[in-house]
Amino acid sequence: MFKKIYIPILLLAGLLMSCNDGFEELNTDPNRPKEITPGVMLGQLQYKIINSTVNASRNFTHELMQVDAPRASAGGGGLHRYLVNPGAGVWTNFYTYLSDIQDIYVIADKLNENNYKAISLIYKSWSYSILTDLYGDVPYSQATKALEGNFKPTFDKQKDIYIQILKDLQTANSLLDDTKALTYGGDMLYSANALSGGKNPGILKWKKFCNSLRLRLLMRVLKRDGEVNAKEQITSILADPAANPVFTANSDEAIFRYPGTFPFFNPFYNARQVDWRDGNYFTKFFIGKMNQINDPRRAVWATQVKSGTENVYQGIESGYPTTLEYPVGSNSSYSDGLKTLPQLGVMMTLAEVEFIKAELALKGFTTGSTPEKHYESGISASMIQWGASMPSGFTKQPGVLYDANASADNQLEQIMLQKYYAYFFVDYQSWFEKRRTGYPVLPRGAGIPAENKFPSRVPYPTYLQSLNPEALKTAVTSMGGDNSDIKVWWDQ
């Protein structure tokens, strides 16, 4: 009896052993990387993180900054009425991506890959600048340390965060080496994956992005010069363009160009019409000013509607009374062409750099040109970026013509209005810049309650009250509260 049972067991064991022979080899995906490299992580990070900011610009900034407004808003809330709810989405997404950014840096450091280290520092600085400009004090020095057991990081002061990210950008600028390729590839922003004639043109573009971003952030803290050596750093960048190059051509721009192949589609690729344009229309402020000057970007950005026998661009009020509701299809909204437009993944542009230089020249910095010339170059760069043909004499017409004899404040207002249009689909930057300069001057809708002030920040996510209550309480106390009226450090 024992033998009858034992023999089949031996046969089964032998069969299992023979079946297992070569099992690992047969079940290994040859297309899956065997080890994590900076290149494996970089492209996916670039795609995911830009999707977050593109969605933020469309769903947050455009309504708050009167680019668009909802067709109906009976509940009394809404960004167009200056009601800002605690922001969890960007907080959760960005801290997830910052963990990936830190991993890229650590892996690149072990592999002695300085270009990847520099790229990770640029993404880190860009990401944290957005987070801190949204919320104020945020976890920084102790963030992304969950593997070390730190699940409740303290919140760093915005001043300290700015000082460090500006240092990190200087470090990134020094690390970038345009004589080397990205060993493991993966770069979908500038394709800095290979050399061309002994040089890496993509790495040079990374260098330009790095220093252009430094200029953006230095402008933001210029009011706090003395606490941060902003003037000194700006002067240093402008004085040595060879060591600190910035954008000088549209081809330099930090724009993630969607390939249009799976899975790298524009995030609005499959958006239904009801979600894409039937629920929101461009405002009278936004489209009306473009109508006054026959701005050619309208054809790229907006739909037309019938007015009598003519096709026109037409907008709605922002901050309107709750009793008002606009009929479907009666006003201009987002062009369907934007849903498949490759260049919608905007991080920073040549136009922004030119407007920064226009403001700097107005403040007396040596930029190599006049405020007027930089202003006109900024408008031209934005047209080229969006594929719009600028008519001859466009910048010399009333409503666009730069008035160099106006007061410094009026000249700044002109610069910032055009910068506002150049920020179309650029994360939260137009809101940050309005907080910094006061421009553009936005009309206040009749339906905005008197107690609602134009917001200065986003309140912290409510889930932090249970996940990290002690650190949150300390930050809120330090900032003087946790509502949208509290000004961040550089805005005080």
C-alpha positions as a printed NumPy array, in Angstrom:
array([[  0.   ,   0.   ,   0.   ],
       [  2.809,   2.327,   0.972],
       [  4.647,   1.684,  -2.297],
       [  1.479,   2.35 ,  -4.339],
       [  1.144,   5.794,  -2.726],
       [  4.839,   6.668,  -2.677],
       [  5.572,   5.988,  -6.348],
       [  2.96 ,   8.479,  -7.691],
       [  4.273,  11.116,  -5.267],
       [  7.798,  10.682,  -6.619],
       [  6.514,  10.921, -10.175],
       [  4.602,  14.114,  -9.348],
       [  7.64 ,  15.679,  -7.663],
       [  9.782,  14.878, -10.668],
       [  7.193,  16.337, -12.978],
       [  7.026,  19.544, -10.942],
       [ 10.808,  19.869, -10.909],
       [ 11.035,  19.367, -14.654],
       [  8.25 ,  21.909, -15.228],
       [ 10.116,  24.441, -13.094],
       [ 13.281,  24.04 , -15.134],
       [ 13.635,  27.27 , -17.179],
       [ 10.49 ,  28.737, -15.605],
       [ 12.196,  31.989, -14.584],
       [ 13.703,  32.478, -18.033],
       [ 10.408,  31.823, -19.818],
       [  8.518,  34.232, -17.565],
       [ 10.937,  37.15 , -17.788],
       [  9.717,  40.049, -19.922],
       [ 12.652,  40.935, -22.225],
       [ 11.187,  44.435, -22.718],
       [ 11.085,  45.247, -19.011],
       [ 14.225,  46.909, -17.585],
       [ 16.216,  44.659, -15.233],
       [ 17.217,  47.533, -13.004],
       [ 15.941,  51.012, -12.194],
       [ 18.003,  53.734, -13.857],
       [ 17.473,  57.503, -14.003],
       [ 16.409,  57.117, -17.637],
       [ 13.695,  54.589, -16.787],
       [ 12.119,  57.017, -14.315],
       [ 12.661,  60.36 , -16.054],
       [ 10.28 ,  60.166, -19.012],
       [  7.35 ,  58.878, -16.967],
       [  7.942,  61.605, -14.374],
       [  8.029,  64.311, -17.028],
       [  4.741,  63.154, -18.499],
       [  2.877,  62.718, -15.218],
       [  3.986,  65.939, -13.595],
       [  3.143,  68.158, -16.563],
       [ -0.321,  66.613, -16.745],
       [ -0.926,  67.816, -13.177],
       [  0.011,  71.413, -13.966],
       [ -1.858,  71.519, -17.291],
       [ -5.002,  70.35 , -15.509],
       [ -4.404,  72.887, -12.728],
       [ -4.17 ,  75.761, -15.167],
       [ -7.399,  74.745, -16.887],
       [ -9.409,  73.928, -13.759],
       [ -8.055,  76.443, -11.245],
       [ -6.05 ,  79.354, -12.623],
       [ -8.176,  80.101, -15.658],
       [-11.333,  80.577, -13.614],
       [ -9.663,  82.517, -10.804],
       [ -7.805,  84.784, -13.231],
       [-10.863,  85.436, -15.43 ],
       [ -9.651,  83.535, -18.455],
       [-12.92 ,  81.613, -18.276],
       [-15.99 ,  81.274, -16.075],
       [-18.559,  78.514, -15.584],
       [-21.74 ,  78.693, -17.681],
       [-23.847,  78.402, -14.532],
       [-22.964,  78.693, -10.847],
       [-26.104,  78.828,  -8.716],
       [-24.558,  77.566,  -5.476],
       [-22.789,  80.818,  -4.675],
       [-19.29 ,  79.345,  -4.673],
       [-16.62 ,  79.022,  -7.304],
       [-13.156,  80.386,  -7.93 ],
       [-14.621,  83.197, -10.014],
       [-16.261,  84.396,  -6.772],
       [-12.926,  84.115,  -4.929],
       [-13.902,  81.018,  -2.944],
       [-10.832,  78.798,  -2.677],
       [-11.234,  75.39 ,  -1.052],
       [ -8.407,  73.455,   0.657],
       [ -6.219,  72.063,  -2.093],
       [ -5.456,  68.359,  -1.814],
       [ -4.902,  67.358,  -5.449],
       [ -1.713,  69.245,  -6.246],
       [ -0.313,  68.551,  -2.749],
       [ -0.78 ,  64.785,  -3.074],
       [  0.43 ,  64.622,  -6.674],
       [  3.488,  66.799,  -6.253],
       [  4.759,  65.086,  -3.121],
       [  4.385,  61.761,  -4.931],
       [  6.411,  63.083,  -7.858],
       [  8.97 ,  64.642,  -5.528],
       [  9.674,  61.159,  -4.165],
       [ 10.451,  60.057,  -7.743],
       [ 12.607,  63.144,  -8.261],
       [ 14.569,  62.317,  -5.124],
       [ 15.003,  58.712,  -6.29 ],
       [ 16.392,  59.929,  -9.618],
       [ 18.912,  62.072,  -7.762],
       [ 20.003,  59.278,  -5.401],
       [ 20.392,  56.717,  -8.211],
       [ 22.206,  59.22 , -10.431],
       [ 24.554,  60.099,  -7.579],
       [ 25.497,  56.434,  -7.113],
       [ 26.121,  56.137, -10.854],
       [ 28.085,  59.407, -10.959],
       [ 25.656,  60.825, -13.545],
       [ 25.786,  64.582, -12.972],
       [ 23.417,  65.528, -15.771],
       [ 20.636,  63.441, -14.263],
       [ 21.394,  64.933, -10.85 ],
       [ 21.089,  68.421, -12.314],
       [ 17.799,  67.613, -14.056],
       [ 16.37 ,  66.22 , -10.829],
       [ 17.393,  69.421,  -8.987],
       [ 15.653,  71.54 , -11.631],
       [ 12.452,  69.532, -11.317],
       [ 12.712,  69.647,  -7.535],
       [ 13.138,  73.432,  -7.536],
       [ 10.319,  73.957, -10.027],
       [  7.96 ,  71.695,  -8.055],
       [  8.708,  73.176,  -4.65 ],
       [  8.405,  76.714,  -5.994],
       [  4.856,  75.916,  -7.092],
       [  3.989,  74.229,  -3.794],
       [  5.317,  77.026,  -1.606],
       [  3.774,  79.766,  -3.758],
       [  0.433,  77.985,  -3.45 ],
       [  0.439,  77.254,   0.283],
       [  3.281,  79.206,   1.916],
       [  5.23 ,  77.116,   4.44 ],
       [  5.366,  73.458,   3.336],
       [  7.35 ,  70.311,   4.216],
       [ 10.725,  70.563,   2.482],
       [ 13.872,  69.551,   4.385],
       [ 12.157,  66.523,   5.969],
       [  9.858,  65.685,   3.065],
       [ 10.185,  62.491,   0.965],
       [ 11.868,  60.69 ,   3.882],
       [  9.224,  58.041,   4.555],
       [ 11.754,  55.246,   3.965],
       [ 13.757,  56.696,   6.843],
       [ 10.691,  56.495,   9.047],
       [  9.723,  60.169,   8.931],
       [  5.981,  60.19 ,   8.227],
       [  5.296,  63.538,   9.89 ],
       [  7.703,  66.075,   8.402],
       [  7.922,  69.596,   9.777],
       [  6.945,  72.559,   7.592],
       [  9.798,  74.768,   6.423],
       [  9.521,  78.551,   6.216],
       [  8.989,  79.837,   2.696],
       [ 12.056,  82.077,   2.995],
       [ 14.256,  79.07 ,   3.797],
       [ 12.735,  77.064,   0.941],
       [ 13.441,  79.846,  -1.553],
       [ 17.025,  80.251,  -0.364],
       [ 17.636,  76.522,  -0.867],
       [ 15.921,  76.096,  -4.224],
       [ 17.884,  79.04 ,  -5.595],
       [ 21.082,  77.344,  -4.346],
       [ 19.967,  74.07 ,  -5.945],
       [ 19.466,  75.796,  -9.284],
       [ 22.966,  77.243,  -9.086],
       [ 24.267,  73.75 ,  -8.333],
       [ 22.301,  72.309, -11.257],
       [ 23.752,  74.948, -13.574],
       [ 27.28 ,  73.949, -12.547],
       [ 26.583,  70.195, -12.848],
       [ 25.149,  70.272, -16.369],
       [ 27.764,  69.134, -18.887],
       [ 26.897,  69.549, -22.558],
       [ 29.824,  67.38 , -23.648],
       [ 28.071,  64.278, -22.295],
       [ 24.961,  62.387, -23.33 ],
       [ 22.355,  61.1  , -20.926],
       [ 23.759,  57.593, -20.522],
       [ 20.4  ,  55.971, -19.887],
       [ 18.278,  58.223, -22.129],
       [ 14.709,  58.924, -21.07 ],
       [ 14.522,  62.703, -21.566],
       [ 11.204,  63.605, -23.215],
       [ 11.502,  67.36 , -22.632],
       [ 14.689,  68.233, -24.51 ],
       [ 15.781,  64.831, -25.894],
       [ 19.202,  65.305, -24.309],
       [ 19.871,  61.618, -24.829],
       [ 22.723,  61.744, -27.335],
       [ 25.589,  63.91 , -28.568],
       [ 25.61 ,  65.753, -31.867],
       [ 29.024,  66.755, -33.156],
       [ 30.579,  66.298, -29.727],
       [ 27.986,  68.491, -28.009],
       [ 24.635,  67.846, -26.37 ],
       [ 22.214,  70.588, -27.485],
       [ 19.557,  69.242, -25.142],
       [ 21.764,  69.746, -22.094],
       [ 22.392,  73.351, -23.133],
       [ 18.61 ,  73.827, -23.211],
       [ 18.376,  72.34 , -19.718],
       [ 20.947,  74.914, -18.647],
       [ 18.843,  77.694, -20.169],
       [ 15.728,  76.42 , -18.426],
       [ 17.611,  76.273, -15.142],
       [ 18.686,  79.921, -15.302],
       [ 15.39 ,  81.153, -16.73 ],
       [ 13.651,  79.528, -13.77 ],
       [ 16.125,  81.258, -11.457],
       [ 15.107,  84.601, -12.966],
       [ 11.417,  83.821, -12.438],
       [ 11.943,  82.986,  -8.782],
       [ 14.334,  85.857,  -8.133],
       [ 11.742,  88.267,  -9.505],
       [  9.228,  86.817,  -7.089],
       [ 11.412,  87.53 ,  -4.06 ],
       [ 12.942,  90.791,  -5.299],
       [ 10.749,  92.681,  -2.849],
       [ 12.503,  90.791,  -0.039],
       [ 15.991,  91.672,  -1.241],
       [ 18.255,  91.805,   1.78 ],
       [ 16.771,  88.632,   3.205],
       [ 17.632,  86.959,  -0.098],
       [ 20.354,  88.457,  -2.3  ],
       [ 17.975,  88.701,  -5.242],
       [ 19.465,  91.789,  -6.929],
       [ 22.964,  90.349,  -6.753],
       [ 21.892,  87.057,  -8.293],
       [ 19.854,  88.723, -11.046],
       [ 22.784,  90.981, -11.931],
       [ 25.118,  87.979, -12.006],
       [ 22.859,  86.069, -14.417],
       [ 22.41 ,  89.034, -16.745],
       [ 26.11 ,  89.943, -16.715],
       [ 27.399,  86.52 , -17.792],
       [ 25.07 ,  84.82 , -20.313],
       [ 27.798,  82.338, -21.245],
       [ 27.927,  80.925, -17.729],
       [ 24.24 ,  81.542, -16.995],
       [ 22.377,  81.21 , -20.303],
       [ 18.623,  81.813, -20.454],
       [ 16.038,  81.27 , -23.19 ],
       [ 16.86 ,  83.213, -26.349],
       [ 14.746,  81.307, -28.894],
       [ 11.395,  79.521, -28.964],
       [ 13.242,  76.242, -29.466],
       [ 14.71 ,  76.679, -25.957],
       [ 11.347,  76.66 , -24.195],
       [ 10.53 ,  74.183, -21.443],
       [  7.476,  72.696, -23.114],
       [  6.635,  69.007, -22.876],
       [  5.458,  68.281, -26.405],
       [  2.97 ,  65.431, -26.303],
       [  3.973,  62.777, -28.868],
       [  0.341,  61.786, -29.422],
       [  1.193,  58.104, -29.064],
       [  0.001,  55.804, -26.307],
       [  0.163,  56.562, -23.436],
       [  1.608,  60.054, -23.947],
       [ -1.491,  61.963, -24.975],
       [ -2.479,  65.497, -24.108],
       [ -4.633,  65.078, -20.936],
       [ -7.681,  66.5  , -22.71 ],
       [ -7.341,  64.192, -25.714],
       [-10.521,  62.223, -24.982],
       [-12.458,  64.99 , -23.231],
       [-16.14 ,  65.113, -24.148],
       [-17.513,  68.359, -25.533],
       [-19.759,  68.77 , -22.493],
       [-16.69 ,  68.655, -20.225],
       [-14.284,  70.473, -22.506],
       [-16.246,  73.55 , -23.576],
       [-19.974,  73.408, -22.855],
       [-19.501,  74.098, -19.142],
       [-17.102,  77.067, -19.357],
       [-16.777,  80.108, -21.572],
       [-14.051,  82.68 , -21.987],
       [-14.748,  85.89 , -20.112],
       [-15.468,  89.337, -21.456],
       [-12.26 ,  90.528, -19.839],
       [-10.087,  87.894, -21.496],
       [-11.597,  87.636, -24.958],
       [-12.807,  91.244, -25.06 ],
       [ -9.298,  92.683, -24.852],
       [ -8.17 ,  90.257, -27.55 ],
       [-11.052,  91.423, -29.739],
       [-10.006,  95.041, -29.332],
       [ -6.608,  94.331, -30.888],
       [ -7.59 ,  91.479, -33.235],
       [ -5.229,  89.132, -31.431],
       [ -4.441,  86.221, -33.781],
       [ -4.117,  83.777, -30.871],
       [ -7.919,  83.724, -30.68 ],
       [ -8.049,  81.388, -33.67 ],
       [ -5.827,  78.886, -31.848],
       [ -7.455,  79.16 , -28.427],
       [-11.136,  79.893, -28.93 ],
       [-14.31 ,  78.903, -30.765],
       [-16.549,  81.379, -32.524],
       [-20.315,  81.812, -32.163],
       [-22.964,  83.37 , -34.379],
       [-23.944,  86.983, -33.783],
       [-26.473,  87.833, -36.439],
       [-24.823,  86.786, -39.689],
       [-21.243,  86.972, -38.37 ],
       [-19.001,  84.539, -36.554],
       [-17.524,  86.304, -33.535],
       [-15.475,  85.696, -30.412],
       [-17.699,  86.47 , -27.452],
       [-17.278,  86.148, -23.689],
       [-19.288,  86.177, -20.458],
       [-19.086,  87.968, -17.125],
       [-16.97 ,  86.553, -14.31 ],
       [-18.246,  86.638, -10.747],
       [-21.815,  87.08 , -11.989],
       [-24.909,  86.865,  -9.714],
       [-26.04 ,  83.355,  -8.822],
       [-29.348,  83.89 , -10.648],
       [-27.575,  84.204, -13.997],
       [-27.125,  81.206, -16.303],
       [-25.659,  81.323, -19.798],
       [-27.236,  79.103, -22.478],
       [-25.184,  76.274, -23.979],
       [-23.221,  77.187, -27.095],
       [-23.869,  80.923, -26.88 ],
       [-20.32 ,  82.072, -26.144],
       [-16.732,  81.286, -27.08 ],
       [-14.957,  78.422, -25.376],
       [-11.851,  76.292, -25.835],
       [-10.984,  75.244, -29.366],
       [-11.055,  71.503, -29.992],
       [ -7.626,  71.875, -31.57 ],
       [ -6.142,  72.397, -28.103],
       [ -7.094,  68.832, -27.146],
       [ -4.539,  67.402, -29.554],
       [ -2.059,  70.268, -29.534],
       [  1.413,  68.839, -28.766],
       [  2.766,  72.011, -27.165],
       [  0.195,  72.303, -24.384],
       [  2.618,  70.995, -21.732],
       [  4.056,  74.395, -20.856],
       [  6.482,  74.852, -17.969],
       [  8.278,  78.045, -19.   ],
       [  8.572,  80.019, -22.229],
       [ 10.724,  82.523, -24.066],
       [  7.843,  85.007, -23.841],
       [  7.99 ,  84.892, -20.04 ],
       [ 11.74 ,  85.51 , -20.039],
       [ 11.321,  88.517, -22.342],
       [  8.634,  89.993, -20.099],
       [ 10.858,  89.385, -17.064],
       [ 13.638,  91.277, -18.84 ],
       [ 11.217,  94.068, -19.763],
       [ 10.369,  94.524, -16.089],
       [ 14.018,  94.291, -15.058],
       [ 15.031,  96.901, -17.639],
       [ 12.215,  99.11 , -16.324],
       [ 13.697,  98.722, -12.817],
       [ 17.139,  99.783, -14.037],
       [ 18.872,  96.431, -14.546],
       [ 21.178,  96.039, -17.553],
       [ 19.456,  93.541, -19.842],
       [ 20.981,  94.437, -23.191],
       [ 17.844,  96.154, -24.461],
       [ 14.984,  98.467, -23.534],
       [ 11.716,  97.617, -21.769],
       [  9.88 ,  98.329, -25.012],
       [ 12.004,  95.956, -27.108],
       [ 11.708,  93.145, -24.563],
       [  7.955,  93.768, -24.374],
       [  7.587,  93.479, -28.144],
       [  9.839,  90.409, -28.227],
       [  7.678,  88.789, -25.564],
       [  4.528,  89.312, -27.628],
       [  6.226,  87.953, -30.742],
       [  7.568,  84.919, -28.875],
       [  4.101,  84.06 , -27.569],
       [  2.649,  84.236, -31.081],
       [  5.321,  81.884, -32.408],
       [  4.855,  79.516, -29.453],
       [  1.152,  79.087, -30.272],
       [  1.581,  78.971, -34.045],
       [ -0.246,  82.266, -34.637],
       [  0.804,  84.642, -37.402],
       [  1.285,  88.122, -35.996],
       [  0.026,  90.812, -38.415],
       [  2.422,  93.508, -39.543],
       [  2.294,  96.493, -37.203],
       [  0.491,  94.536, -34.474],
       [  2.63 ,  95.941, -31.637],
       [  2.259,  99.54 , -32.919],
       [ -1.528,  99.708, -32.702],
       [ -3.503, 101.338, -29.854],
       [ -3.986,  98.907, -26.993],
       [ -0.63 ,  97.233, -27.665],
       [  1.77 , 100.094, -28.399],
       [  4.252, 100.429, -25.567],
       [  4.209, 103.841, -23.924],
       [  7.766, 104.503, -22.785],
       [  6.721, 107.964, -21.544],
       [  4.132, 106.619, -19.113],
       [  4.824, 106.278, -15.412],
       [  6.85 , 103.256, -14.317],
       [  3.711, 101.739, -12.801],
       [  1.717, 102.165, -16.009],
       [  4.539, 100.639, -18.026],
       [  4.58 ,  97.685, -15.639],
       [  0.827,  97.308, -16.099],
       [  1.315,  97.081, -19.866],
       [  4.023,  94.455, -19.476],
       [  2.004,  92.379, -17.049],
       [ -1.127,  92.381, -19.193],
       [  0.744,  90.828, -22.091],
       [  2.54 ,  88.483, -19.71 ],
       [ -0.913,  87.385, -18.481],
       [ -1.845,  86.277, -22.001],
       [  1.527,  84.588, -22.446],
       [  0.743,  82.518, -19.329],
       [ -2.148,  80.72 , -21.041],
       [ -2.045,  77.124, -19.729],
       [  1.037,  77.748, -17.535],
       [  0.117,  76.201, -14.147],
       [ -0.572,  78.94 , -11.537],
       [  1.899,  81.582, -12.705],
       [ -0.521,  84.341, -13.752],
       [ -2.104,  84.176, -10.28 ],
       [  1.28 ,  84.272,  -8.547],
       [  2.307,  87.265, -10.634],
       [ -0.906,  89.166,  -9.952],
       [ -0.285,  88.646,  -6.255],
       [  3.25 ,  89.976,  -6.713],
       [  2.472,  93.015,  -8.888],
       [ -1.282,  93.65 ,  -8.638],
       [ -1.639,  93.217, -12.417],
       [ -3.631,  92.694, -14.48 ],
       [ -6.435,  94.661, -12.856],
       [ -9.427,  92.328, -12.983],
       [-13.007,  93.63 , -12.823],
       [-14.929,  92.544,  -9.739],
       [-18.157,  90.75 , -10.631],
       [-21.458,  91.864,  -9.116],
       [-22.029,  88.369,  -7.699],
       [-18.878,  88.28 ,  -5.565],
       [-19.837,  88.705,  -1.88 ],
       [-18.318,  91.831,  -0.337],
       [-16.439,  89.78 ,   2.266],
       [-14.661,  87.668,  -0.379],
       [-11.168,  89.022,  -0.971],
       [ -9.02 ,  88.103,  -3.953],
       [ -7.188,  85.005,  -2.639],
       [ -3.534,  85.09 ,  -1.65 ],
       [ -2.989,  81.356,  -1.131],
       [ -4.631,  77.925,  -1.054],
       [ -5.571,  76.518,   2.385],
       [ -3.781,  73.319,   3.415],
       [ -5.449,  69.964,   2.618],
       [ -7.862,  69.007,   5.404],
       [ -6.475,  65.456,   5.649],
       [ -3.287,  66.88 ,   7.193],
       [ -5.305,  67.525,  10.36 ],
       [ -5.301,  63.784,  10.996],
       [ -2.071,  62.731,   9.253],
       [  0.305,  65.405,  10.517],
       [ -1.565,  67.558,  13.056],
       [  1.363,  68.809,  15.166],
       [  3.435,  70.055,  12.234],
       [  0.346,  71.533,  10.58 ],
       [ -0.609,  73.43 ,  13.73 ],
       [  2.886,  74.879,  14.027],
       [  2.825,  76.03 ,  10.399],
       [ -0.631,  77.592,  10.675],
       [  0.345,  79.44 ,  13.845],
       [  3.544,  80.683,  12.221],
       [  1.725,  81.944,   9.122],
       [ -1.041,  83.594,  11.112],
       [ -3.862,  81.367,   9.918],
       [ -4.914,  78.927,   7.227],
       [ -7.325,  80.775,   4.985],
       [ -6.962,  82.219,   1.506],
       [ -6.474,  85.774,   2.849],
       [ -3.126,  84.965,   4.474],
       [ -0.202,  86.353,   2.489],
       [  2.891,  84.234,   1.918],
       [  6.316,  85.542,   2.913],
       [  7.302,  87.14 ,  -0.415],
       [  3.886,  88.808,  -0.698],
       [  3.988,  90.545,   2.698]])
